Short mmCIF file of C-alpha atoms in Angstrom, two decimals:
data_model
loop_
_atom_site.label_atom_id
_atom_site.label_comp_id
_atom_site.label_asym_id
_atom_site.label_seq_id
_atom_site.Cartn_x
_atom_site.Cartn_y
_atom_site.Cartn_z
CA UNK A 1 0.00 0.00 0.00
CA UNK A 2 1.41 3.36 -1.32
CA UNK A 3 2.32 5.53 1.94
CA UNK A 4 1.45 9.38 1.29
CA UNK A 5 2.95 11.95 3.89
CA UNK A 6 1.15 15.30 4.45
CA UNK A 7 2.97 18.31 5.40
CA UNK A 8 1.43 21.01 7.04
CA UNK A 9 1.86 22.95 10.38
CA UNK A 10 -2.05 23.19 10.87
CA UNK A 11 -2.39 20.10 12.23
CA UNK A 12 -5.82 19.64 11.80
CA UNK A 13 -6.09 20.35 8.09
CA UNK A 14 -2.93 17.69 7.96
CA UNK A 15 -5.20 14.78 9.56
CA UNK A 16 -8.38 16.05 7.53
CA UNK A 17 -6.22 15.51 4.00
CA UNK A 18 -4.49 12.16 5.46
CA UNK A 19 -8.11 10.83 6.45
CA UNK A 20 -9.64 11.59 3.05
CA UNK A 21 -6.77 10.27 1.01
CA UNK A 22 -7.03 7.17 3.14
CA UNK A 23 -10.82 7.09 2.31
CA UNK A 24 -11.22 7.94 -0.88
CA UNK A 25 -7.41 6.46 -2.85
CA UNK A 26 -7.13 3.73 0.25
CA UNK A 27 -3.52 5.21 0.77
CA UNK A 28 -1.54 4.50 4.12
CA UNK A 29 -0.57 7.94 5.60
CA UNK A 30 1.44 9.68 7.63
CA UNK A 31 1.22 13.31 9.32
CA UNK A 32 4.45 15.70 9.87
CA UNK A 33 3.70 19.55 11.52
CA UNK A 34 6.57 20.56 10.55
CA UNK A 35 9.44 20.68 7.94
CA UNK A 36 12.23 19.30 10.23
CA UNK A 37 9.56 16.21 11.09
CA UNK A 38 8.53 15.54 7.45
CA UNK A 39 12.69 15.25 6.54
CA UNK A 40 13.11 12.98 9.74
CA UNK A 41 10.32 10.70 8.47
CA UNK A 42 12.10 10.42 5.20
CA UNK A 43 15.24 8.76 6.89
CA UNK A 44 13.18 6.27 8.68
CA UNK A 45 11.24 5.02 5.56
CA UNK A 46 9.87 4.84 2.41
CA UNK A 47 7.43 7.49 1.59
CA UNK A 48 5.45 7.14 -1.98
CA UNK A 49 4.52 10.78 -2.00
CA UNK A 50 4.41 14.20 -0.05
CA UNK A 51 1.94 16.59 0.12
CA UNK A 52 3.54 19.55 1.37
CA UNK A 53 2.88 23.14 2.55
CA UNK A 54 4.48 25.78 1.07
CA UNK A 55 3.79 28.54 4.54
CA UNK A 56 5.24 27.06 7.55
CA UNK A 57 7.48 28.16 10.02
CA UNK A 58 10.81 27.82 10.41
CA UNK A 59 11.68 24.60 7.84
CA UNK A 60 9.28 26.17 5.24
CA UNK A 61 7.98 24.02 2.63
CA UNK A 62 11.17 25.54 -0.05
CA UNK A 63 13.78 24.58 2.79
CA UNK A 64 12.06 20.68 2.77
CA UNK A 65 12.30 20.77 -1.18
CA UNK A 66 16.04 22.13 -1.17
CA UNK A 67 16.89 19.42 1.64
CA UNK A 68 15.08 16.64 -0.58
CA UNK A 69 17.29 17.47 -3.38
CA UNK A 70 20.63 17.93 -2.13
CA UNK A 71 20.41 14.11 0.51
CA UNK A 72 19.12 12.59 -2.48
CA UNK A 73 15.44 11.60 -1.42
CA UNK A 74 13.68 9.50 -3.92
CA UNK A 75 10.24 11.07 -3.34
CA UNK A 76 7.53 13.23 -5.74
CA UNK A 77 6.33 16.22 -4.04
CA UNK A 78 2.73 18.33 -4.43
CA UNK A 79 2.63 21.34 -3.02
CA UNK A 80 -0.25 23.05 -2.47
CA UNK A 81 -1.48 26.42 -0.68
CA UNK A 82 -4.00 28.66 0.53
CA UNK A 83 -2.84 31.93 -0.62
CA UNK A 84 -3.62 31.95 -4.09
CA UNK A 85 0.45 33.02 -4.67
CA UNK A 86 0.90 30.34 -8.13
CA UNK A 87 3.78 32.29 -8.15
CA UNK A 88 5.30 30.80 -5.09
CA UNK A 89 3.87 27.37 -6.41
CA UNK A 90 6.30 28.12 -10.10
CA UNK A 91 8.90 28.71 -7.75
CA UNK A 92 8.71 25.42 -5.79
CA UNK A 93 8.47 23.25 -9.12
CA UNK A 94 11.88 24.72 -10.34
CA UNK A 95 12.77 23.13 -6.89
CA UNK A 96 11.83 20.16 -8.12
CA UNK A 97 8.22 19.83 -6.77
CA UNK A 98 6.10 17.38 -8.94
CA UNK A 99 2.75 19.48 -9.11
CA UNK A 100 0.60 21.95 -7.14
CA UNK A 101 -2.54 22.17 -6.05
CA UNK A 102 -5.01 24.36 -3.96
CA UNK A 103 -6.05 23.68 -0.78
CA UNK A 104 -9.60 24.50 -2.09
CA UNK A 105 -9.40 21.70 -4.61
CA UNK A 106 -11.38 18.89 -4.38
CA UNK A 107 -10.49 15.12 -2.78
CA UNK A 108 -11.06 13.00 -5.24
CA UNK A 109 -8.83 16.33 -7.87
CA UNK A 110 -6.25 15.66 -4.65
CA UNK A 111 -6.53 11.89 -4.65
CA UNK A 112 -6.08 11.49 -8.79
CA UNK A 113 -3.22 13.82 -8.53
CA UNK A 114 -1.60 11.73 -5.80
CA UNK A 115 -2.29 8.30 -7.86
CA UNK A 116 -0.64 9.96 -10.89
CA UNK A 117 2.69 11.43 -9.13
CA UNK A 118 2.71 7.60 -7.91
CA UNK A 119 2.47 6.15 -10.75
CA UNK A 120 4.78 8.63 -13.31
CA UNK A 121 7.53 8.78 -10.41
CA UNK A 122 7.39 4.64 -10.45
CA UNK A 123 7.25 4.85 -14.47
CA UNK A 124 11.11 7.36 -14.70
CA UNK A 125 12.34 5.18 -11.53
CA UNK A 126 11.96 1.80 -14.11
CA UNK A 127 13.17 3.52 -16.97
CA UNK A 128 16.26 5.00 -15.12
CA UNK A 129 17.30 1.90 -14.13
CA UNK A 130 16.66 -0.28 -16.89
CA UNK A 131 19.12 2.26 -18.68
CA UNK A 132 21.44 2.15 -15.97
CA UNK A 133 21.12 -1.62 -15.68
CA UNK A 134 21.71 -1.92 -19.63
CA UNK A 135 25.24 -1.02 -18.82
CA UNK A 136 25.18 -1.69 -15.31
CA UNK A 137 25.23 -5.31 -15.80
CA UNK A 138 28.41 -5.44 -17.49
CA UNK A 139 30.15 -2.43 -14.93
CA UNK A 140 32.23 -3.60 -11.88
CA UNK A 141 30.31 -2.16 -8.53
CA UNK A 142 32.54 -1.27 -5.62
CA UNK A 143 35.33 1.13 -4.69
CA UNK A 144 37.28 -0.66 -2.70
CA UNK A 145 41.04 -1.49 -2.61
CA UNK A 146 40.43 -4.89 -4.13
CA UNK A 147 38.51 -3.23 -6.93
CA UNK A 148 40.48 -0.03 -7.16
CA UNK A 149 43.83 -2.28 -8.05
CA UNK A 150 41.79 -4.07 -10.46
CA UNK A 151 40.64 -1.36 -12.50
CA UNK A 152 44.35 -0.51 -12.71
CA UNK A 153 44.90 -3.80 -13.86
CA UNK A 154 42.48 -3.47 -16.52
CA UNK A 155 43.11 0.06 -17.56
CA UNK A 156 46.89 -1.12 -17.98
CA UNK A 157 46.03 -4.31 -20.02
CA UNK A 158 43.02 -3.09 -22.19
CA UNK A 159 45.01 -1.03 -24.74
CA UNK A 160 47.55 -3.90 -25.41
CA UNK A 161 46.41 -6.12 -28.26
CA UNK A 162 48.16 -9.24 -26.53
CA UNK A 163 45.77 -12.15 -24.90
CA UNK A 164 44.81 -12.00 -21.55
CA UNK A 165 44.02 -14.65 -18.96
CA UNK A 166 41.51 -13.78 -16.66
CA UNK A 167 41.55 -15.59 -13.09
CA UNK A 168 39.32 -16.00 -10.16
CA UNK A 169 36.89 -17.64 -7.87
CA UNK A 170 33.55 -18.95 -10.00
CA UNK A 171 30.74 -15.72 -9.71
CA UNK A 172 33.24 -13.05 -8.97
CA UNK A 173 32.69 -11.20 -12.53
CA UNK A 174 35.29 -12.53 -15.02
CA UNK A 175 33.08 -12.03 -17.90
CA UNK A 176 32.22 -8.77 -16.69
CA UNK A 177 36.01 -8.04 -16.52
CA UNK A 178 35.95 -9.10 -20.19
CA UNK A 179 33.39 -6.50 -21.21
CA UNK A 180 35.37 -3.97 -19.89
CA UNK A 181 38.88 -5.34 -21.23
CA UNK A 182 36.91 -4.90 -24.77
CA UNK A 183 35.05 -1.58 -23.85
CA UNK A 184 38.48 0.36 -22.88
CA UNK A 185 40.37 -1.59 -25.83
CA UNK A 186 40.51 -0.11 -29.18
CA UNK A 187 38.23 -2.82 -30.61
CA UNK A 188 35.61 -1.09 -28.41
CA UNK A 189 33.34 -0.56 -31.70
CA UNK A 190 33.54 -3.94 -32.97
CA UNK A 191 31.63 -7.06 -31.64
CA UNK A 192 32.22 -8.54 -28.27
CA UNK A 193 31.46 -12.76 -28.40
CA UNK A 194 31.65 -14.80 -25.64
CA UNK A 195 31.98 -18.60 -25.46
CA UNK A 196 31.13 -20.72 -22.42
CA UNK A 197 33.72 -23.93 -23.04
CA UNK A 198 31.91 -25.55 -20.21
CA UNK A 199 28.05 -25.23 -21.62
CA UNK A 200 28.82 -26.93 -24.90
CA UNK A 201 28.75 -30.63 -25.59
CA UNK A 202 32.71 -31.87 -26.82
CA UNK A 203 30.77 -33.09 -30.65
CA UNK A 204 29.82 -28.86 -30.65
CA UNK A 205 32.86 -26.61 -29.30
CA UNK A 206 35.07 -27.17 -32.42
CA UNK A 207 31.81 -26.15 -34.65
CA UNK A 208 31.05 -23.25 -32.56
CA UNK A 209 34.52 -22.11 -32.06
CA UNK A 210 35.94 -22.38 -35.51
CA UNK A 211 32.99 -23.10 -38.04
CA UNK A 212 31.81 -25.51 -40.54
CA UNK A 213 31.21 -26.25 -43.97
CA UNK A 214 27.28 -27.41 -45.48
CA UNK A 215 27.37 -30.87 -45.40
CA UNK A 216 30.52 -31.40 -42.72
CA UNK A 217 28.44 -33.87 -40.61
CA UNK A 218 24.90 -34.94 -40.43
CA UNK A 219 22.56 -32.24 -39.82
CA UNK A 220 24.95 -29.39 -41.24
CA UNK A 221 22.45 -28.13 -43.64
CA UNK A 222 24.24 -24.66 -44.01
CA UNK A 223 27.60 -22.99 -43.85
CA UNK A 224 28.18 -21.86 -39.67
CA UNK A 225 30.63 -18.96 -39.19
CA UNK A 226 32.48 -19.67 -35.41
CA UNK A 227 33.08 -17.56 -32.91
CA UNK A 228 36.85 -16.62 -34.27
CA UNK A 229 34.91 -15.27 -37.27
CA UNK A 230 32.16 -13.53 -36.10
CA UNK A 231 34.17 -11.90 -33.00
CA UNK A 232 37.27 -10.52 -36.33
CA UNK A 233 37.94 -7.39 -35.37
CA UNK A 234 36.61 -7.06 -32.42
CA UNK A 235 36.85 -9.56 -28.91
CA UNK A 236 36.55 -13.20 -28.22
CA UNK A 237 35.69 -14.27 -24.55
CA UNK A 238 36.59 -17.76 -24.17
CA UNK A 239 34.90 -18.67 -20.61
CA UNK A 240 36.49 -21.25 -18.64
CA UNK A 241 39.10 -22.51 -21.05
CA UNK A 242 40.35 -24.80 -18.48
CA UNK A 243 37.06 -27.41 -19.64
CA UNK A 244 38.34 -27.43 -23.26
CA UNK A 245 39.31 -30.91 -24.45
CA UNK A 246 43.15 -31.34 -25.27
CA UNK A 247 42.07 -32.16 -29.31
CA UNK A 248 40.19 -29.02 -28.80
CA UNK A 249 43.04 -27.19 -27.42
CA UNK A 250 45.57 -28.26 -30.02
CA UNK A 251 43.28 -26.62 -32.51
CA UNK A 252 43.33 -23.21 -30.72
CA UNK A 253 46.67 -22.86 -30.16
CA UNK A 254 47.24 -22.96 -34.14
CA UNK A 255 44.26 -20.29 -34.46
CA UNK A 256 46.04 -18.25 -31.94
CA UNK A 257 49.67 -18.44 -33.75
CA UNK A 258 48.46 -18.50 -36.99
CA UNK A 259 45.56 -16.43 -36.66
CA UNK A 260 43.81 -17.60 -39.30
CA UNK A 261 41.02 -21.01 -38.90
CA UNK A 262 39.76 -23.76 -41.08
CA UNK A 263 36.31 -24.30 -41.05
CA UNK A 264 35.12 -28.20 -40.17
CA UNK A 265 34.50 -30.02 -43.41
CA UNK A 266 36.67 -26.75 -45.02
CA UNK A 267 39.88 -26.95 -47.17
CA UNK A 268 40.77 -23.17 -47.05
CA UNK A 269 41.97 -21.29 -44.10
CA UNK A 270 40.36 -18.06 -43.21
CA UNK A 271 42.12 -15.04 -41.69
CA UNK A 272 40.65 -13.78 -38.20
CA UNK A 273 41.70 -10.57 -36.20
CA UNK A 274 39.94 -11.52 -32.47
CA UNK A 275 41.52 -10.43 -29.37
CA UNK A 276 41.28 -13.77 -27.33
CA UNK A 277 40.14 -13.17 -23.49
CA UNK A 278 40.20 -16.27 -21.74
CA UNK A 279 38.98 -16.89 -18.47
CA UNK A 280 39.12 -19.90 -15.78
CA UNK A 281 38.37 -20.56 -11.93
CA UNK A 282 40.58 -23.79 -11.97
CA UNK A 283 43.94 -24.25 -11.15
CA UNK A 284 45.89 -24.50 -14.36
CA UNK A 285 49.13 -24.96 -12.72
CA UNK A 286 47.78 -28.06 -11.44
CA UNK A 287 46.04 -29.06 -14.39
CA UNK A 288 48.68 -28.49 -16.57
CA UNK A 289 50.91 -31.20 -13.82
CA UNK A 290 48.02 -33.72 -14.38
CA UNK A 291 48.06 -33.65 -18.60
CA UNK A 292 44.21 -31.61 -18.32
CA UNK A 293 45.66 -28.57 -19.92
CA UNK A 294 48.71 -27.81 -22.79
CA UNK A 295 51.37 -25.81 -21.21
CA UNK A 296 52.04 -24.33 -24.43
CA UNK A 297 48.31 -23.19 -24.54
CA UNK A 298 48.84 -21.92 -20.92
CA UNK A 299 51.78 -19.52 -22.01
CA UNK A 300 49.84 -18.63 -24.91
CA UNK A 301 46.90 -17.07 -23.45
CA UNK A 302 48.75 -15.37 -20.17
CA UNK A 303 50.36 -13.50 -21.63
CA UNK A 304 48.79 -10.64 -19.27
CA UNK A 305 47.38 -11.86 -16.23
CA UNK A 306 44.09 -10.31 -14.37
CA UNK A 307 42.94 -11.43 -11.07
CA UNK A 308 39.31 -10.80 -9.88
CA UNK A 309 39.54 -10.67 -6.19
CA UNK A 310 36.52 -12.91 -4.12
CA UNK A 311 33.68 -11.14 -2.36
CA UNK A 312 35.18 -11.71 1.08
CA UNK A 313 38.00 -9.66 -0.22
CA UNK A 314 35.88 -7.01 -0.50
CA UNK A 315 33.12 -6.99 1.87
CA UNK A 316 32.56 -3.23 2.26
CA UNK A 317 31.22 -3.10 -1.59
CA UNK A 318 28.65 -5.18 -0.50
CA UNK A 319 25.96 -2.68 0.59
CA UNK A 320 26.40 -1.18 -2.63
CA UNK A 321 26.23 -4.22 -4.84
CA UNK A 322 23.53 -6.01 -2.08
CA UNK A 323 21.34 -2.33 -2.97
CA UNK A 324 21.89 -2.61 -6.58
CA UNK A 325 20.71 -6.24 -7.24
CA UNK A 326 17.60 -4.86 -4.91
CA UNK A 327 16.78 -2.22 -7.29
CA UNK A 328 17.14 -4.09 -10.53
CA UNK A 329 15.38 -7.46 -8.64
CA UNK A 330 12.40 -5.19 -7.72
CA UNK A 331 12.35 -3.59 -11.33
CA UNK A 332 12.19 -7.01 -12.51
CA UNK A 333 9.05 -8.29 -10.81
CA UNK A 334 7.66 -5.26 -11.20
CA UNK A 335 7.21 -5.06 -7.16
CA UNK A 336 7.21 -1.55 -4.74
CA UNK A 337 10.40 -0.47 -4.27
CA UNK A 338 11.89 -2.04 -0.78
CA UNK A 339 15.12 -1.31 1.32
CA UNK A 340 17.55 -3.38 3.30
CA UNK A 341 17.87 -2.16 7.36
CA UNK A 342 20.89 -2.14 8.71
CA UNK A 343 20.89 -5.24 10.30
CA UNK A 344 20.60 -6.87 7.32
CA UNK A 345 22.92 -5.12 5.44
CA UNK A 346 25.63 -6.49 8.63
CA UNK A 347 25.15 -9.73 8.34
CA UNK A 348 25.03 -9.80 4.28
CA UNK A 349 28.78 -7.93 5.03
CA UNK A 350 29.34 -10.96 7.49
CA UNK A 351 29.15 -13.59 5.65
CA UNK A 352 31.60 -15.78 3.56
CA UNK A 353 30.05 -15.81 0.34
CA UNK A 354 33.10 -18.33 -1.02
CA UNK A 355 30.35 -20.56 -2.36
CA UNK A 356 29.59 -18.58 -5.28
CA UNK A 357 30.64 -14.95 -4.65
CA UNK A 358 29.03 -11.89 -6.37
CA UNK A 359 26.38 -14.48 -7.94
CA UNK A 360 25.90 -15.77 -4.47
CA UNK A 361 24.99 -12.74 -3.11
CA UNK A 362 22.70 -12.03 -6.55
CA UNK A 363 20.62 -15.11 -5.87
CA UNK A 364 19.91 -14.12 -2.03
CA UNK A 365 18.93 -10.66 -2.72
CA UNK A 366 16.38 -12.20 -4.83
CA UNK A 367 15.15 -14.53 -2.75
CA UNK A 368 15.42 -11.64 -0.29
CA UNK A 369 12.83 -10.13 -2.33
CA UNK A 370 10.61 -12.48 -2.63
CA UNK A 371 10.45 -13.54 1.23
CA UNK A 372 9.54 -9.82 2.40
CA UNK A 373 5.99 -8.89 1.95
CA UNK A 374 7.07 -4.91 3.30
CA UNK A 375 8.66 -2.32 2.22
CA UNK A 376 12.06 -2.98 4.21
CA UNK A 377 13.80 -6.12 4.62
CA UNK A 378 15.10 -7.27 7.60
CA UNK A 379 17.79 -9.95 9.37
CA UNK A 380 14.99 -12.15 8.89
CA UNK A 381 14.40 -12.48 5.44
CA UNK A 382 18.25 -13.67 4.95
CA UNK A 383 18.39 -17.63 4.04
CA UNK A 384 19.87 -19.33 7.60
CA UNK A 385 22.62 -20.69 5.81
CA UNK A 386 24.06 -16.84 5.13
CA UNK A 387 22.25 -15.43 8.12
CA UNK A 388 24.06 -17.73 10.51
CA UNK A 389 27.32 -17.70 9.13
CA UNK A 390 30.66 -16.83 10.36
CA UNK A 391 32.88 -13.40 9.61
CA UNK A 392 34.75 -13.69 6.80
CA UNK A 393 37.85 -15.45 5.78
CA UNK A 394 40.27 -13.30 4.81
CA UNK A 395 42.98 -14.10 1.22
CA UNK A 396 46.25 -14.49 1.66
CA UNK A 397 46.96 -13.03 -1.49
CA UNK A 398 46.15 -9.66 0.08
CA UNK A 399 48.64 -7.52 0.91
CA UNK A 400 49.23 -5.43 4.06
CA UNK A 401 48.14 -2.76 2.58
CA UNK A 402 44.83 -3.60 1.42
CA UNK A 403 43.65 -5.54 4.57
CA UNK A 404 44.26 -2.46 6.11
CA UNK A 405 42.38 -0.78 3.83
CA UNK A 406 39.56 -2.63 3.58
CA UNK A 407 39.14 -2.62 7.10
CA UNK A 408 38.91 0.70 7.20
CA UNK A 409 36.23 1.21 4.67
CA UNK A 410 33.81 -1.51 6.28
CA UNK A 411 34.39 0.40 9.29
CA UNK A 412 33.37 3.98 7.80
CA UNK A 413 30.41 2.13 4.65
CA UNK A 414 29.05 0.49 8.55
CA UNK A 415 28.68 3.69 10.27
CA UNK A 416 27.88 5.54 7.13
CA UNK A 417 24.80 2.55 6.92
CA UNK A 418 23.63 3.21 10.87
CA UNK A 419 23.36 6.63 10.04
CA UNK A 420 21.23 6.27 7.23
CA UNK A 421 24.03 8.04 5.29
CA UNK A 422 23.98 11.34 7.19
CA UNK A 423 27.68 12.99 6.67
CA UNK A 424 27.20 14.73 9.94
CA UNK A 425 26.03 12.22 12.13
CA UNK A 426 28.17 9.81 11.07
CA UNK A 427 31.35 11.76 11.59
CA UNK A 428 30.22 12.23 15.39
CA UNK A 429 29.58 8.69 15.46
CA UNK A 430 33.02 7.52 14.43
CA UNK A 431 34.37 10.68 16.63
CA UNK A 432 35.85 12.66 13.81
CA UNK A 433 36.53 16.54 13.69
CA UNK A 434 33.58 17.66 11.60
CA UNK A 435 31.73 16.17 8.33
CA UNK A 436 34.78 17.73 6.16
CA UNK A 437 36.66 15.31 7.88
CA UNK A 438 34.66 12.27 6.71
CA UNK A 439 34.44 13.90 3.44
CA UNK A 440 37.87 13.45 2.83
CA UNK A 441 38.27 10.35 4.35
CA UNK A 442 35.75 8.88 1.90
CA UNK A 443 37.23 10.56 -1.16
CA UNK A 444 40.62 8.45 0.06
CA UNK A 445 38.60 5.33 0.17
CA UNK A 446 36.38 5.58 -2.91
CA UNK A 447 32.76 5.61 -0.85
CA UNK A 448 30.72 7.96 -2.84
CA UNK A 449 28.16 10.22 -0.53
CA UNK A 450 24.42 9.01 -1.57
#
């Protein structure tokens, strides 16, 4: 049920609106006297839409709209008055206010304005994040050291035209390394094709990879183009290389020497200009030791070497990535917006998440979603396998350096989170100088202000 907050410091007239929007649109609402109270309300929970006045002392209704816009409040706003002054009204939609109205108007004119400041605000909410999300789902979230050293990996390795090995735990975001390898390269404008060598059956990888000829085997009723073809002049993604076959890999290792391929059932060789990005969770060290994988293969492809680093490794992105899947999860089943509290938010940061990592974390959130029937999610909507869990583990591979760190950015993302994301507050609660202070602390570890 949409929840609709009225503003106004007549107190009266504020219950008489919130008791006939209740009637007549069958709204849940809320009543603030004042401007200060109507801006504490918004920190403590989702509000749908405010009806706010304009006159009020001290926190007037322009001070509320200013304060809305600069902490980043996610909220349409009527305004409406008793003066007649449409002037004042002009003034508070350059503010950002959705609509006015008079106080003279009509109920049900109130209660249709309210439904459609609902429903637009829901409308540019989907469509902002289905654009974001376009691109969002191939961007790396987080701003922590772990993620800060590997976008210096990748902004090092993406102009070289060499192959690159990508390593890493399964569902940390190797392929969406990839993407970005190709979208900083400078085969950005040409096509980007990925290949999972673990999805396809051994009788298909060799067709998909390098082609065939009509008529190569039964059922090849048409000339196929492979993925070496159709990814020339752009970049080929070859997803955990480490399941190839050996025949299979004997084949690639000419393609990637040679670079030209021969299609199956084909007597001419074809030229082909793909960057190769491989990627592989396994250990190919190991497999390599065991006759799984070609060493010359191997020093082939690693040419340049980028590690993902787990989730553990990075636990204080997780409020931002655990908010992000929320957003695009809710856009998705077309469900009210809902928000994590801040106990839930701890123990997401608590937890392991070595299973599956990033994905992991994906899959819970929606499950998350579904579970809750409110607006905000709680410790009790986590699965008891995550919500009982113990702190995390940390890598070895980190250095000094970044465990120290990332330390201190769970420390300042947690208090930042029990504040609700109030600069001020938050830099009393961690006993710094001033907000300045936390400013620049959070510049130095890469945690945006929301």
């Amino acid at each position: 049920m949409p929840l609709v907050l009225v503003v106004d410091d007549v107190r009266t007239l504020a219950e008489q609106y919130a008791y006939d929007l209740k009637r007549i649109g069958g709204y849940a609402t809320r009543v603030a006297t004042s401007g200060k109270e109507a801006l504490d309300i918004l920190t403590m929970e989702p509000v749908d839409c405010m009806i706010l006045d304009l006159e009020m002392p001290g926190v007037d209704g322009f001070e509320v709209l200013r304060r809305i816009k600069k902490d980043g409040f996610d909220v349409p706003v009527i305004v409406y008055t008793g003066t007649g002054n449409y002037e004042r009204c002009v003034q508070a939609i350059k503010l950002g206010a959705y609509s006015f109205i008079d106080k003279a108007e009509s109920m049900e004119r109130v209660a249709h304005e309210v439904a459609n400041a609902i429903e637009r605000w829901r409308l540019q909410a989907e469509v902002q994040t289905l654009r974001r999300d376009t691109g969002a789902e191939r961007a790396l979230i987080g701003g922590s050291e772990a993620m800060r050293t590997l976008d210096t990996q990748i902004a090092r390795v993406a102009a070289i035209p060499s192959a690159v090995l990508i390593v890493g735990e399964s569902g940390t975001g190797k392929e969406l390394v990839a993407h970005e390898l190709h979208r900083r390269s400078a085969r950005a404008a040409g096509p980007f094709v990925a290949i999972n060598s673990a999805s396809l059956p051994d009788t298909l990888i060799e067709s998909e990879l390098f082609g065939h000829e009509r008529g190569a085997f039964t059922g090849a009723n048409r000339t196929h183009h492979g993925a070496f073809e159709r990814a020339s002049g752009g970049t080929l993604f070859l997803d955990e290389i480490g399941e190839l076959p050996t025949a299979v890999q004997a084949k690639l290792l000419r393609v990637l020497e040679q670079g030209e391929v021969t299609r199956l059932g084909g007597e001419r060789s074809i030229k082909v200009d793909a960057r190769v990005i491989a990627a592989t969770h396994r250990d190919l060290d190991a497999d390599i030791k065991a006759g799984r994988f070609r060493e010359d293969l191997y020093y082939r492809l690693n040419v340049h070497i980028v590690r993902v680093p787990p989730l553990r490794d990075r636990a204080s992105d997780i409020p931002e990535l655990a908010n992000h899947f929320l957003s695009t999860t809710c856009v998705r089943f077309g469900v009210r917006r809902k928000r994590f509290d801040r106990d839930a938010l701890d123990a997401l940061m608590g937890y392991d998440w070595s299973r599956n990592n990033v994905r992991e974390l994906r899959n819970i959130v929606e499950r998350m979603v579904i579970a809750t029937d409110g607006d905000t999610i709680g410790v009790d909507a986590i699965p008891a396998e995550v919500r009982g869990a113990s702190a995390p583990k940390r890598s070895k591979a980190q250095t000094f350096r970044e465990r120290k760190s990332e330390a201190e950015r769970q420390i300042v993302v947690a208090a930042l989170e029990r504040n609700e994301w109030n600069i001020t507050r938050t830099a009393v609660d961690l006993g710094l100088a001033d907000h300045a202070s936390l400013l620049k602390v959070m510049r130095r570890l890469a945690i945006k202000p929301r």
